[in-house]
Coordinates of C-alpha atoms in Angstrom, one line a residue:
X1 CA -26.1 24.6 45.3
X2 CA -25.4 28.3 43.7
X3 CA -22.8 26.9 41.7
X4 CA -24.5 24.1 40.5
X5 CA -27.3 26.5 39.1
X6 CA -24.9 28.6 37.8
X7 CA -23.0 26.1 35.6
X8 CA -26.4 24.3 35.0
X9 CA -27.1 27.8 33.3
X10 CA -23.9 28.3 31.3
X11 CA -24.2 24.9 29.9
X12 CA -27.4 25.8 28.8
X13 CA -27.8 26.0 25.0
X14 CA -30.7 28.0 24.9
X15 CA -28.6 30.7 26.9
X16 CA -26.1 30.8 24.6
X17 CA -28.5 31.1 21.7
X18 CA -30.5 33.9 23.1
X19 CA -27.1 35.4 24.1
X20 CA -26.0 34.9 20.5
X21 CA -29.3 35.9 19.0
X22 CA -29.4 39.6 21.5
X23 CA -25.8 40.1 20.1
X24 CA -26.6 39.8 16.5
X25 CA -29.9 42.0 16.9
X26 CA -28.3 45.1 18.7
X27 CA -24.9 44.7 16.5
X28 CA -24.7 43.2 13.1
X29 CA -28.5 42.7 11.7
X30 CA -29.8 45.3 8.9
X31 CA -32.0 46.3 11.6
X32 CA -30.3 46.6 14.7
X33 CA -30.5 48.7 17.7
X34 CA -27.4 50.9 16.8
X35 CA -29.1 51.6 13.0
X36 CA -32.0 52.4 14.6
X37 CA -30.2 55.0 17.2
X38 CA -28.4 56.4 14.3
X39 CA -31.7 56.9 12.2
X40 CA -33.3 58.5 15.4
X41 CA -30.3 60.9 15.3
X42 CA -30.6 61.7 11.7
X43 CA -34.5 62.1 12.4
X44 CA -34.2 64.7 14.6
X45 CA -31.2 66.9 12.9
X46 CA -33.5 66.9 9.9
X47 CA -36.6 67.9 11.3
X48 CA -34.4 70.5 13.0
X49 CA -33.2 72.2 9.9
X50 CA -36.6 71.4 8.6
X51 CA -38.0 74.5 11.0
X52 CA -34.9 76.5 11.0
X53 CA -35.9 76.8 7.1
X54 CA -39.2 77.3 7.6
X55 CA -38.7 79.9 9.6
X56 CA -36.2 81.1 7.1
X57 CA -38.6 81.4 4.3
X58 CA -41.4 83.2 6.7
X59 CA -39.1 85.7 7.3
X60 CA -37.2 86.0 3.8
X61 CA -41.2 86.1 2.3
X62 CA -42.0 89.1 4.4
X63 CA -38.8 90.2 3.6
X64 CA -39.7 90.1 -0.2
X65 CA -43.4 91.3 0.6
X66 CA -42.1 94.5 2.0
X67 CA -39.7 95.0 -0.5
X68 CA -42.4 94.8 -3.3
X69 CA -44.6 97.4 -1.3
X70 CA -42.6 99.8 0.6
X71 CA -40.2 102.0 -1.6
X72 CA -38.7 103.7 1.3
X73 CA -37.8 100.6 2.4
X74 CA -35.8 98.9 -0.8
X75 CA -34.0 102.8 -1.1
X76 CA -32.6 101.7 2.7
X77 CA -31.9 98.0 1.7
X78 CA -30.3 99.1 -1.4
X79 CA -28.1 101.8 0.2
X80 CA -27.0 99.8 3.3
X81 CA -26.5 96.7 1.8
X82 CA -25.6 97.4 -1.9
X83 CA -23.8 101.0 -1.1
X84 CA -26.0 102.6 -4.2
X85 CA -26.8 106.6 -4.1
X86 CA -28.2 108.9 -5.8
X87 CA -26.6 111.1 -9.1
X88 CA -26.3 114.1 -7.2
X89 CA -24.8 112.2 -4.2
X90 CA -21.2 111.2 -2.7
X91 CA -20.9 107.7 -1.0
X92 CA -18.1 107.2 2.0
X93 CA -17.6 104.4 3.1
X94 CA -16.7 104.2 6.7
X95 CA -15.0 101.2 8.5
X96 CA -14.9 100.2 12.0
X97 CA -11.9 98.5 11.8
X98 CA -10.1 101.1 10.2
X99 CA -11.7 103.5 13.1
X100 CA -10.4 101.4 16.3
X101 CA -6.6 101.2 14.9
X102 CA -7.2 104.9 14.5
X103 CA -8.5 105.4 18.1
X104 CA -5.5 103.2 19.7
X105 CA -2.9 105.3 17.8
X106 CA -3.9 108.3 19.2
X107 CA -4.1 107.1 22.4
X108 CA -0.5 106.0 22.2
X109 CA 0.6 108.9 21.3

């Protein structure tokens, strides 16, 4: 009696149509379900680097802001970053690489 069902359902062509018709919808249509996973994906990476930018220009603004107001300030950026000085100044430039290889070597020793 199972069996009979069973087969009575396989031989079904409305089965094999919705089958057919669940196959092409998830797979193969412009619209299917893996597009639409995909676009979800996309979606959410986007909006993602949407606020990490945001956030990126708040802070780069302030950024800006200060530099326009505090002099103090842009002398520190422009020393640090830019390695400017003054006319009656001497710049060295000290690196921390250079410093460990130094610090192992005489510790070898």
């Amino acid at each position: 009696m199972i069996k009979e069902t069973k087969y009575k359902i396989l031989k079904n062509k409305y089965f094999w149509i919705s089958i057919f018709f669940f196959i092409w919808m998830s797979f193969f249509d412009s619209n299917s379900l893996m597009l639409h996973y995909k676009f979800q994906n996309s979606i959410r990476e986007m909006t993602s680097n949407r606020d990490f930018l945001k956030k990126k220009i708040l802070l780069e603004g302030n950024q800006l802001k200060k530099l326009k107001t505090d002099s103090l300030y842009l002398e520190k950026l422009a020393r640090e970053k830019f390695y400017m000085k003054k006319k009656d100044e001497d710049l060295f430039i000290v690196s921390k690489k250079n410093r460990k290889k130094k610090l192992t070597t005489h510790m070898n020793e």
